[in-house]
Amino acid sequence: MSSQVSTSKGSHPPGKLGTFESPHTWQLSAPTGQTEAGSSDDQEIRLLSVSWNQDFGCFAAGTSNGFRIFNCDPFKETFRRDLKSGGFGIVEMLFRCNILALVGGGSNAHYPPNKVMIWDDHRSHCIGEFAFRSDVRAVKLGKDYIVIVLERKIYVYNFTDLKLLHQIETQSNPKGLCCLSHHSNTSVLACPGVHQGHVRVEHFGLKVTRMISAHDSHISCMALTMDGLLLATASMKGTLIRIFNTVDGTRLQEVRRGLDKADIYSIALSPNVQWLAVSSDKGTVHIFSLRVRVAGEDASNEQRSLEGPWMDHQNSSSSIDPLIQTNTGSNASSSLSFMKGILPKYFSSEWSFAQFHLPEVTRYIVAFGAQNTVMMVGLDGSFYRCSFDQVNGGQMLQKEYFRFIKADLTPLRTSPP
């Protein structure tokens, strides 16, 4: 077996969890080494990673000398840990509680890159430690699972006792692509399959595995809805985004980002499953209107039987009814779309509904906020909040901009209300 797991004696995830709500809540004792709160010079700090928490209300920033936690609305730094002893390439939150998954990163890594530490910051000690023979590419946390992604294998552990539950083989996955649902009634994981362009979907609650042939080329980015019943994917070409039903694997919709090849950085699906956002190395964030449904009105009894009580009492994308019938916006399409099947495929494509052009060309992750807003976090230490017109679309309006890598979080630029 290529992994080793060690736990602190009697230390399992605590029943009562604290939250990263206030910078004064926690003692500033480091996992190892000495902490110097507030004493670091931001000019010497390098940002190594940014990642959302499960409800997109916070994000974590791994730096060359520690990590920081930020609240999104209102935007503020809620917690930081500056260390002399090194940096973190992966910082994964568990909603807003005090449990973090940490992996060392940078030239002066705090932990080796083949080791995952599950850290309880409230009690200032390690709950569990996972060591592997190769570098860790990603970590995903859920209320029941710890998912650790290596280049060709994914390990799924029980969060309560840290026992190994599943080992999943994948194609080469240097980006650490993996998604985990975060709904109380569903447990869904999506990851690259063993064949090029395929996505493997595990419905743990149903004990069902689906293989989806999503693209002809390698998968470059993917995202699940909160309940895990819809999947959005992009390939290495980066021109098309496809949306699938994870229950039966059917393709529901296809939208076009552009004609030129692009590296897709991030895909986000709105909580109400009406919108999809995409960021790429082209420097533009695109918003698309979704018009998908999980199962058609003529869904078979067999399909409904498969869904069974697991589909009951759910909202958003888990409903059997059409999902996006109240959405007033629609994606742009070519005036020659009536010649579908005669002209090249892009003439009949659905193009983005709204756009925002970022002034800096850097890697951004995106997420939806409240009241038709989109948040963007960049590896240059920038945070944007923009709004879009749900009826007319077009260019998004910048509402806020922060340079969060600096100690002073006063907005540098804010658009008029």
CSV table of C-alpha atoms in Angstrom, one decimal:
chain,number,residue,atom,x,y,z
A,1,MET,CA,0.0,0.0,0.0
A,2,SER,CA,1.4,3.4,-1.0
A,3,SER,CA,0.1,5.4,2.0
A,4,GLN,CA,0.6,5.6,5.7
A,5,VAL,CA,-1.8,7.1,8.2
A,6,SER,CA,-1.1,8.1,11.8
A,7,THR,CA,-3.4,9.6,14.3
A,8,SER,CA,-2.9,11.4,17.6
A,9,LYS,CA,-4.0,9.1,20.5
A,10,GLY,CA,-7.7,9.7,21.2
A,11,SER,CA,-7.8,12.5,18.7
A,12,HIS,CA,-10.7,12.5,16.3
A,13,PRO,CA,-12.5,15.4,14.8
A,14,PRO,CA,-14.0,17.2,17.8
A,15,GLY,CA,-17.8,17.2,18.3
A,16,LYS,CA,-17.8,20.9,19.0
A,17,LEU,CA,-16.0,23.0,16.4
A,18,GLY,CA,-14.9,26.6,16.5
A,19,THR,CA,-15.1,28.9,13.5
A,20,PHE,CA,-12.7,31.3,11.7
A,21,GLU,CA,-14.9,34.3,12.4
A,22,SER,CA,-12.6,36.6,14.3
A,23,PRO,CA,-8.8,37.2,14.2
A,24,HIS,CA,-8.8,37.3,18.0
A,25,THR,CA,-10.6,34.0,18.6
A,26,TRP,CA,-7.5,31.7,18.3
A,27,GLN,CA,-4.2,31.3,20.1
A,28,LEU,CA,-1.5,31.8,17.6
A,29,SER,CA,0.5,28.6,18.3
A,30,ALA,CA,1.8,27.1,15.1
A,31,PRO,CA,1.6,23.5,14.0
A,32,THR,CA,5.4,23.4,14.4
A,33,GLY,CA,7.8,26.2,14.8
A,34,GLN,CA,7.2,29.7,16.0
A,35,THR,CA,4.4,32.1,15.0
A,36,GLU,CA,4.9,35.8,14.5
A,37,ALA,CA,1.5,37.2,14.2
A,38,GLY,CA,1.4,40.5,12.3
A,39,SER,CA,5.2,40.8,12.1
A,40,SER,CA,5.7,39.6,8.6
A,41,ASP,CA,6.4,41.9,5.6
A,42,ASP,CA,3.9,41.3,2.9
A,43,GLN,CA,6.5,42.4,0.3
A,44,GLU,CA,8.4,39.2,1.0
A,45,ILE,CA,5.4,36.9,1.0
A,46,ARG,CA,4.6,34.8,-2.1
A,47,LEU,CA,1.1,33.5,-2.6
A,48,LEU,CA,1.2,29.8,-3.4
A,49,SER,CA,-2.5,28.8,-3.5
A,50,VAL,CA,-6.1,30.0,-3.1
A,51,SER,CA,-9.1,27.8,-2.5
A,52,TRP,CA,-12.8,28.3,-1.6
A,53,ASN,CA,-14.4,26.7,1.4
A,54,GLN,CA,-17.4,24.5,0.7
A,55,ASP,CA,-20.1,27.2,0.7
A,56,PHE,CA,-17.9,29.9,-1.0
A,57,GLY,CA,-18.3,32.2,1.9
A,58,CYS,CA,-14.6,32.1,2.7
A,59,PHE,CA,-11.3,31.3,1.0
A,60,ALA,CA,-7.9,30.2,2.3
A,61,ALA,CA,-4.6,31.5,1.0
A,62,GLY,CA,-1.5,29.4,1.3
A,63,THR,CA,1.6,31.6,1.4
A,64,SER,CA,5.4,31.1,1.5
A,65,ASN,CA,5.4,31.5,5.3
A,66,GLY,CA,1.9,30.3,6.5
A,67,PHE,CA,-1.7,30.7,5.6
A,68,ARG,CA,-4.6,33.2,5.9
A,69,ILE,CA,-8.4,32.9,6.0
A,70,PHE,CA,-10.6,35.5,4.4
A,71,ASN,CA,-14.4,36.1,4.7
A,72,CYS,CA,-16.0,37.2,1.4
A,73,ASP,CA,-19.0,39.2,2.4
A,74,PRO,CA,-18.0,41.6,4.0
A,75,PHE,CA,-14.5,41.1,2.7
A,76,LYS,CA,-12.0,40.9,5.6
A,77,GLU,CA,-9.1,38.8,6.8
A,78,THR,CA,-10.4,36.7,9.7
A,79,PHE,CA,-7.4,34.7,10.7
A,80,ARG,CA,-3.7,34.3,9.8
A,81,ARG,CA,-0.8,32.2,10.8
A,82,ASP,CA,2.6,33.5,9.8
A,83,LEU,CA,5.5,31.0,10.4
A,84,LYS,CA,9.2,31.2,10.2
A,85,SER,CA,9.4,27.5,9.3
A,86,GLY,CA,7.9,27.5,5.8
A,87,GLY,CA,4.9,27.7,3.6
A,88,PHE,CA,1.8,25.7,2.4
A,89,GLY,CA,0.9,24.8,-1.1
A,90,ILE,CA,-2.5,23.4,-0.1
A,91,VAL,CA,-4.8,24.8,2.5
A,92,GLU,CA,-8.2,23.2,2.5
A,93,MET,CA,-11.0,24.4,4.8
A,94,LEU,CA,-14.0,22.5,6.2
A,95,PHE,CA,-16.8,25.0,5.9
A,96,ARG,CA,-15.9,27.6,8.6
A,97,CYS,CA,-14.7,25.3,11.3
A,98,ASN,CA,-11.3,25.0,12.9
A,99,ILE,CA,-10.3,21.9,10.9
A,100,LEU,CA,-7.8,22.4,8.0
A,101,ALA,CA,-6.0,20.1,5.6
A,102,LEU,CA,-2.4,21.3,5.1
A,103,VAL,CA,0.2,20.3,2.6
A,104,GLY,CA,3.6,22.0,2.4
A,105,GLY,CA,4.7,24.0,-0.6
A,106,GLY,CA,7.1,26.5,-2.0
A,107,SER,CA,10.9,26.6,-1.7
A,108,ASN,CA,10.7,26.4,2.1
A,109,ALA,CA,7.8,24.0,2.6
A,110,HIS,CA,6.5,23.7,6.2
A,111,TYR,CA,5.7,20.0,5.5
A,112,PRO,CA,6.9,17.7,2.7
A,113,PRO,CA,4.7,17.8,-0.4
A,114,ASN,CA,3.9,14.1,0.0
A,115,LYS,CA,2.3,14.5,3.4
A,116,VAL,CA,-1.2,15.7,4.4
A,117,MET,CA,-1.8,17.1,7.9
A,118,ILE,CA,-5.3,17.3,9.3
A,119,TRP,CA,-4.9,20.2,11.7
A,120,ASP,CA,-7.3,21.2,14.5
A,121,ASP,CA,-6.4,24.8,15.1
A,122,HIS,CA,-8.8,25.2,18.0
A,123,ARG,CA,-6.8,22.5,20.0
A,124,SER,CA,-3.5,23.4,18.3
A,125,HIS,CA,-2.6,19.8,17.3
A,126,CYS,CA,-2.7,17.4,14.5
A,127,ILE,CA,-5.7,15.0,14.2
A,128,GLY,CA,-4.2,12.8,11.5
A,129,GLU,CA,-1.2,12.5,9.2
A,130,PHE,CA,-1.2,10.9,5.8
A,131,ALA,CA,2.1,10.1,4.0
A,132,PHE,CA,2.5,8.9,0.4
A,133,ARG,CA,5.2,7.9,-1.9
A,134,SER,CA,4.4,10.7,-4.4
A,135,ASP,CA,3.4,14.3,-4.1
A,136,VAL,CA,-0.1,15.2,-3.1
A,137,ARG,CA,-1.9,17.1,-5.9
A,138,ALA,CA,-5.1,18.1,-4.0
A,139,VAL,CA,-7.2,17.5,-0.9
A,140,LYS,CA,-10.9,17.8,-0.5
A,141,LEU,CA,-12.8,17.8,2.8
A,142,GLY,CA,-16.4,16.9,3.4
A,143,LYS,CA,-18.5,16.3,6.5
A,144,ASP,CA,-17.9,12.6,6.1
A,145,TYR,CA,-14.9,12.2,3.9
A,146,ILE,CA,-11.2,13.2,3.5
A,147,VAL,CA,-10.2,12.9,-0.2
A,148,ILE,CA,-6.6,12.9,-1.1
A,149,VAL,CA,-5.6,13.2,-4.8
A,150,LEU,CA,-2.3,11.9,-6.1
A,151,GLU,CA,-1.3,12.0,-9.8
A,152,ARG,CA,-2.7,8.6,-10.6
A,153,LYS,CA,-4.8,7.6,-7.6
A,154,ILE,CA,-7.4,9.0,-5.2
A,155,TYR,CA,-7.8,7.9,-1.6
A,156,VAL,CA,-11.1,8.4,0.2
A,157,TYR,CA,-11.0,8.2,4.0
A,158,ASN,CA,-13.7,8.2,6.7
A,159,PHE,CA,-13.5,11.5,8.6
A,160,THR,CA,-14.5,10.0,11.9
A,161,ASP,CA,-11.8,7.3,12.3
A,162,LEU,CA,-9.6,8.1,9.3
A,163,LYS,CA,-10.0,4.6,7.9
A,164,LEU,CA,-9.5,4.1,4.2
A,165,LEU,CA,-12.8,3.5,2.4
A,166,HIS,CA,-12.0,3.7,-1.4
A,167,GLN,CA,-9.0,3.7,-3.7
A,168,ILE,CA,-9.8,5.1,-7.2
A,169,GLU,CA,-7.4,4.8,-10.2
A,170,THR,CA,-7.3,7.7,-12.5
A,171,GLN,CA,-5.4,8.8,-15.6
A,172,SER,CA,-2.5,11.1,-15.1
A,173,ASN,CA,-3.9,14.0,-13.0
A,174,PRO,CA,-1.2,16.6,-12.4
A,175,LYS,CA,-3.8,19.3,-11.6
A,176,GLY,CA,-5.4,17.2,-8.9
A,177,LEU,CA,-8.8,17.4,-10.5
A,178,CYS,CA,-11.5,16.2,-8.1
A,179,CYS,CA,-14.9,17.4,-6.9
A,180,LEU,CA,-16.9,16.5,-3.8
A,181,SER,CA,-20.6,17.3,-3.2
A,182,HIS,CA,-21.6,19.1,0.0
A,183,HIS,CA,-25.3,18.3,0.4
A,184,SER,CA,-26.8,16.6,3.5
A,185,ASN,CA,-28.5,14.0,1.4
A,186,THR,CA,-26.0,13.2,-1.3
A,187,SER,CA,-22.3,12.0,-1.3
A,188,VAL,CA,-20.9,12.4,-4.8
A,189,LEU,CA,-17.3,12.5,-6.0
A,190,ALA,CA,-16.2,13.3,-9.6
A,191,CYS,CA,-12.7,12.8,-10.9
A,192,PRO,CA,-10.9,11.9,-14.2
A,193,GLY,CA,-11.4,8.4,-15.3
A,194,VAL,CA,-8.7,6.0,-16.6
A,195,HIS,CA,-9.4,6.9,-20.3
A,196,GLN,CA,-8.7,10.2,-21.9
A,197,GLY,CA,-11.6,12.7,-21.7
A,198,HIS,CA,-13.7,10.5,-19.3
A,199,VAL,CA,-15.0,11.5,-15.9
A,200,ARG,CA,-15.7,9.0,-13.2
A,201,VAL,CA,-18.6,9.8,-10.9
A,202,GLU,CA,-19.1,7.9,-7.6
A,203,HIS,CA,-22.5,8.1,-5.9
A,204,PHE,CA,-21.3,6.8,-2.5
A,205,GLY,CA,-24.8,6.8,-1.0
A,206,LEU,CA,-26.2,4.8,-3.9
A,207,LYS,CA,-23.1,2.7,-4.4
A,208,VAL,CA,-23.3,3.5,-8.1
A,209,THR,CA,-20.4,4.4,-10.4
A,210,ARG,CA,-20.9,6.3,-13.6
A,211,MET,CA,-18.4,6.8,-16.4
A,212,ILE,CA,-19.1,9.9,-18.5
A,213,SER,CA,-17.3,10.4,-21.9
A,214,ALA,CA,-17.1,14.2,-21.6
A,215,HIS,CA,-14.5,15.2,-24.2
A,216,ASP,CA,-12.2,13.9,-26.8
A,217,SER,CA,-9.1,15.4,-25.2
A,218,HIS,CA,-7.9,15.4,-21.6
A,219,ILE,CA,-10.1,17.0,-18.9
A,220,SER,CA,-8.7,20.3,-17.6
A,221,CYS,CA,-11.3,21.5,-15.2
A,222,MET,CA,-14.6,20.3,-13.6
A,223,ALA,CA,-17.2,21.4,-11.0
A,224,LEU,CA,-20.2,19.8,-9.3
A,225,THR,CA,-23.3,21.4,-8.0
A,226,MET,CA,-23.6,21.4,-4.2
A,227,ASP,CA,-25.8,18.2,-4.3
A,228,GLY,CA,-23.5,16.6,-6.9
A,229,LEU,CA,-26.2,15.9,-9.4
A,230,LEU,CA,-24.9,18.2,-12.1
A,231,LEU,CA,-21.3,18.2,-13.5
A,232,ALA,CA,-19.6,20.8,-15.6
A,233,THR,CA,-16.4,20.0,-17.5
A,234,ALA,CA,-13.9,21.6,-19.8
A,235,SER,CA,-11.1,19.9,-21.9
A,236,MET,CA,-7.6,20.9,-22.6
A,237,LYS,CA,-8.9,22.8,-25.6
A,238,GLY,CA,-10.8,25.1,-23.3
A,239,THR,CA,-13.4,26.2,-26.0
A,240,LEU,CA,-16.5,24.3,-24.8
A,241,ILE,CA,-18.0,23.7,-21.4
A,242,ARG,CA,-20.4,20.7,-21.1
A,243,ILE,CA,-23.0,20.1,-18.4
A,244,PHE,CA,-24.0,16.5,-17.5
A,245,ASN,CA,-26.5,14.7,-15.3
A,246,THR,CA,-24.4,12.6,-12.9
A,247,VAL,CA,-27.2,10.2,-12.2
A,248,ASP,CA,-27.5,8.8,-15.7
A,249,GLY,CA,-24.5,10.4,-17.4
A,250,THR,CA,-26.5,12.3,-20.1
A,251,ARG,CA,-25.2,15.5,-21.6
A,252,LEU,CA,-27.7,18.4,-20.9
A,253,GLN,CA,-26.1,21.5,-22.3
A,254,GLU,CA,-23.0,22.8,-24.1
A,255,VAL,CA,-21.8,26.4,-24.1
A,256,ARG,CA,-18.8,28.0,-25.8
A,257,ARG,CA,-16.2,30.1,-24.1
A,258,GLY,CA,-14.5,31.1,-27.4
A,259,LEU,CA,-12.8,29.8,-30.5
A,260,ASP,CA,-9.1,30.0,-29.4
A,261,LYS,CA,-7.6,27.3,-27.2
A,262,ALA,CA,-7.5,28.4,-23.5
A,263,ASP,CA,-6.4,27.0,-20.2
A,264,ILE,CA,-9.5,26.9,-18.1
A,265,TYR,CA,-8.7,27.9,-14.5
A,266,SER,CA,-12.0,27.6,-12.7
A,267,ILE,CA,-15.7,26.6,-13.2
A,268,ALA,CA,-18.4,27.5,-10.8
A,269,LEU,CA,-22.2,26.7,-10.8
A,270,SER,CA,-24.5,29.0,-8.9
A,271,PRO,CA,-26.3,27.6,-5.9
A,272,ASN,CA,-29.7,28.1,-7.6
A,273,VAL,CA,-28.3,26.3,-10.7
A,274,GLN,CA,-29.2,29.1,-13.0
A,275,TRP,CA,-25.7,30.3,-13.9
A,276,LEU,CA,-22.3,29.0,-14.8
A,277,ALA,CA,-19.0,31.0,-14.5
A,278,VAL,CA,-15.7,30.2,-16.2
A,279,SER,CA,-12.3,31.8,-15.8
A,280,SER,CA,-9.3,31.2,-18.1
A,281,ASP,CA,-5.9,32.4,-19.1
A,282,LYS,CA,-7.6,34.7,-21.6
A,283,GLY,CA,-8.3,37.2,-18.8
A,284,THR,CA,-12.1,37.2,-19.2
A,285,VAL,CA,-14.6,35.7,-16.8
A,286,HIS,CA,-17.7,34.4,-18.7
A,287,ILE,CA,-21.2,33.9,-17.3
A,288,PHE,CA,-23.5,31.5,-19.0
A,289,SER,CA,-27.2,30.9,-18.5
A,290,LEU,CA,-28.2,27.3,-17.7
A,291,ARG,CA,-31.3,25.7,-19.1
A,292,VAL,CA,-30.8,22.1,-17.8
A,293,ARG,CA,-32.9,19.6,-16.1
A,294,VAL,CA,-31.7,16.5,-14.2
A,295,ALA,CA,-34.3,14.2,-15.7
A,296,GLY,CA,-36.8,14.8,-18.4
A,297,GLU,CA,-40.6,14.7,-18.0
A,298,ASP,CA,-40.5,11.3,-19.7
A,299,ALA,CA,-38.0,9.9,-17.2
A,300,SER,CA,-38.5,6.1,-16.9
A,301,ASN,CA,-39.8,4.4,-13.9
A,302,GLU,CA,-36.4,2.6,-13.7
A,303,GLN,CA,-34.7,6.0,-13.4
A,304,ARG,CA,-37.1,7.2,-10.8
A,305,SER,CA,-36.6,3.9,-8.9
A,306,LEU,CA,-32.9,4.4,-8.9
A,307,GLU,CA,-33.3,7.9,-7.5
A,308,GLY,CA,-35.8,6.7,-4.9
A,309,PRO,CA,-36.0,8.4,-1.5
A,310,TRP,CA,-32.5,9.7,-2.1
A,311,MET,CA,-34.0,12.4,-4.3
A,312,ASP,CA,-36.7,13.4,-1.9
A,313,HIS,CA,-36.9,16.7,0.0
A,314,GLN,CA,-34.2,18.3,-2.1
A,315,ASN,CA,-34.1,21.5,-4.0
A,316,SER,CA,-31.9,23.1,-6.7
A,317,SER,CA,-30.5,20.6,-9.2
A,318,SER,CA,-31.9,17.5,-7.5
A,319,SER,CA,-35.5,18.2,-8.5
A,320,ILE,CA,-37.1,16.0,-11.2
A,321,ASP,CA,-38.9,19.1,-12.5
A,322,PRO,CA,-37.3,21.4,-15.1
A,323,LEU,CA,-34.6,23.5,-13.3
A,324,ILE,CA,-34.2,26.7,-15.2
A,325,GLN,CA,-37.7,27.7,-16.3
A,326,THR,CA,-37.8,31.0,-14.4
A,327,ASN,CA,-34.4,32.2,-15.7
A,328,THR,CA,-35.0,35.4,-17.8
A,329,GLY,CA,-31.6,35.6,-19.4
A,330,SER,CA,-30.4,33.6,-22.4
A,331,ASN,CA,-27.0,33.0,-23.9
A,332,ALA,CA,-26.0,34.7,-27.1
A,333,SER,CA,-26.1,32.7,-30.3
A,334,SER,CA,-25.0,33.3,-33.9
A,335,SER,CA,-27.5,34.8,-36.3
A,336,LEU,CA,-26.7,31.8,-38.5
A,337,SER,CA,-27.7,29.3,-35.9
A,338,PHE,CA,-30.7,28.3,-38.0
A,339,MET,CA,-28.1,26.7,-40.4
A,340,LYS,CA,-27.1,24.2,-37.7
A,341,GLY,CA,-25.7,21.0,-39.2
A,342,ILE,CA,-24.6,22.9,-42.4
A,343,LEU,CA,-22.1,25.4,-41.2
A,344,PRO,CA,-19.3,24.6,-38.7
A,345,LYS,CA,-20.5,23.8,-35.2
A,346,TYR,CA,-19.5,27.1,-33.6
A,347,PHE,CA,-22.2,29.0,-35.6
A,348,SER,CA,-24.9,27.2,-33.6
A,349,SER,CA,-23.0,27.5,-30.2
A,350,GLU,CA,-24.3,29.2,-27.1
A,351,TRP,CA,-22.0,32.0,-26.2
A,352,SER,CA,-21.6,33.7,-22.8
A,353,PHE,CA,-24.4,35.8,-21.4
A,354,ALA,CA,-22.2,38.2,-19.4
A,355,GLN,CA,-18.5,39.0,-19.2
A,356,PHE,CA,-15.9,40.7,-17.0
A,357,HIS,CA,-12.4,41.6,-18.4
A,358,LEU,CA,-9.7,41.3,-15.7
A,359,PRO,CA,-6.9,43.9,-15.9
A,360,GLU,CA,-4.3,41.3,-14.7
A,361,VAL,CA,-3.7,38.1,-16.6
A,362,THR,CA,-3.2,35.7,-13.7
A,363,ARG,CA,-4.8,32.5,-12.4
A,364,TYR,CA,-8.2,33.3,-10.9
A,365,ILE,CA,-10.8,31.1,-9.2
A,366,VAL,CA,-14.5,32.1,-9.4
A,367,ALA,CA,-17.6,31.6,-7.3
A,368,PHE,CA,-21.1,33.1,-7.1
A,369,GLY,CA,-22.1,35.4,-4.3
A,370,ALA,CA,-25.4,36.9,-3.2
A,371,GLN,CA,-27.7,38.9,-5.4
A,372,ASN,CA,-26.3,38.1,-8.9
A,373,THR,CA,-22.7,38.7,-8.0
A,374,VAL,CA,-19.5,36.9,-8.9
A,375,MET,CA,-16.4,36.7,-6.8
A,376,MET,CA,-12.9,36.3,-8.3
A,377,VAL,CA,-9.7,35.5,-6.3
A,378,GLY,CA,-6.4,35.7,-8.1
A,379,LEU,CA,-2.9,34.3,-7.3
A,380,ASP,CA,-1.6,37.9,-7.6
A,381,GLY,CA,-3.5,38.6,-4.3
A,382,SER,CA,-6.5,40.4,-5.7
A,383,PHE,CA,-10.2,40.0,-4.9
A,384,TYR,CA,-13.0,41.2,-7.2
A,385,ARG,CA,-16.7,41.3,-6.6
A,386,CYS,CA,-18.8,42.1,-9.7
A,387,SER,CA,-22.5,42.1,-10.5
A,388,PHE,CA,-24.3,41.1,-13.7
A,389,ASP,CA,-27.7,42.0,-15.2
A,390,GLN,CA,-29.8,38.8,-15.0
A,391,VAL,CA,-32.1,40.0,-17.9
A,392,ASN,CA,-29.8,41.8,-20.3
A,393,GLY,CA,-26.3,40.4,-19.5
A,394,GLY,CA,-23.4,42.2,-21.1
A,395,GLN,CA,-20.4,43.6,-19.3
A,396,MET,CA,-20.4,43.0,-15.6
A,397,LEU,CA,-20.1,45.9,-13.1
A,398,GLN,CA,-17.2,45.9,-10.7
A,399,LYS,CA,-18.4,46.5,-7.2
A,400,GLU,CA,-15.3,45.9,-5.1
A,401,TYR,CA,-11.6,45.3,-5.4
A,402,PHE,CA,-9.1,44.4,-2.6
A,403,ARG,CA,-5.4,43.6,-2.6
A,404,PHE,CA,-5.6,41.0,0.2
A,405,ILE,CA,-2.0,40.0,0.4
A,406,LYS,CA,-1.3,43.4,2.0
A,407,ALA,CA,-1.9,44.0,5.7
A,408,ASP,CA,-4.1,47.0,5.0
A,409,LEU,CA,-7.4,45.6,3.4
A,410,THR,CA,-8.8,49.0,2.6
A,411,PRO,CA,-10.4,48.8,-0.9
A,412,LEU,CA,-8.0,50.2,-3.5
A,413,ARG,CA,-10.7,50.7,-6.1
A,414,THR,CA,-14.5,50.6,-5.6
A,415,SER,CA,-17.0,51.3,-8.3
A,416,PRO,CA,-19.8,53.7,-7.5
A,417,PRO,CA,-22.9,52.1,-5.9
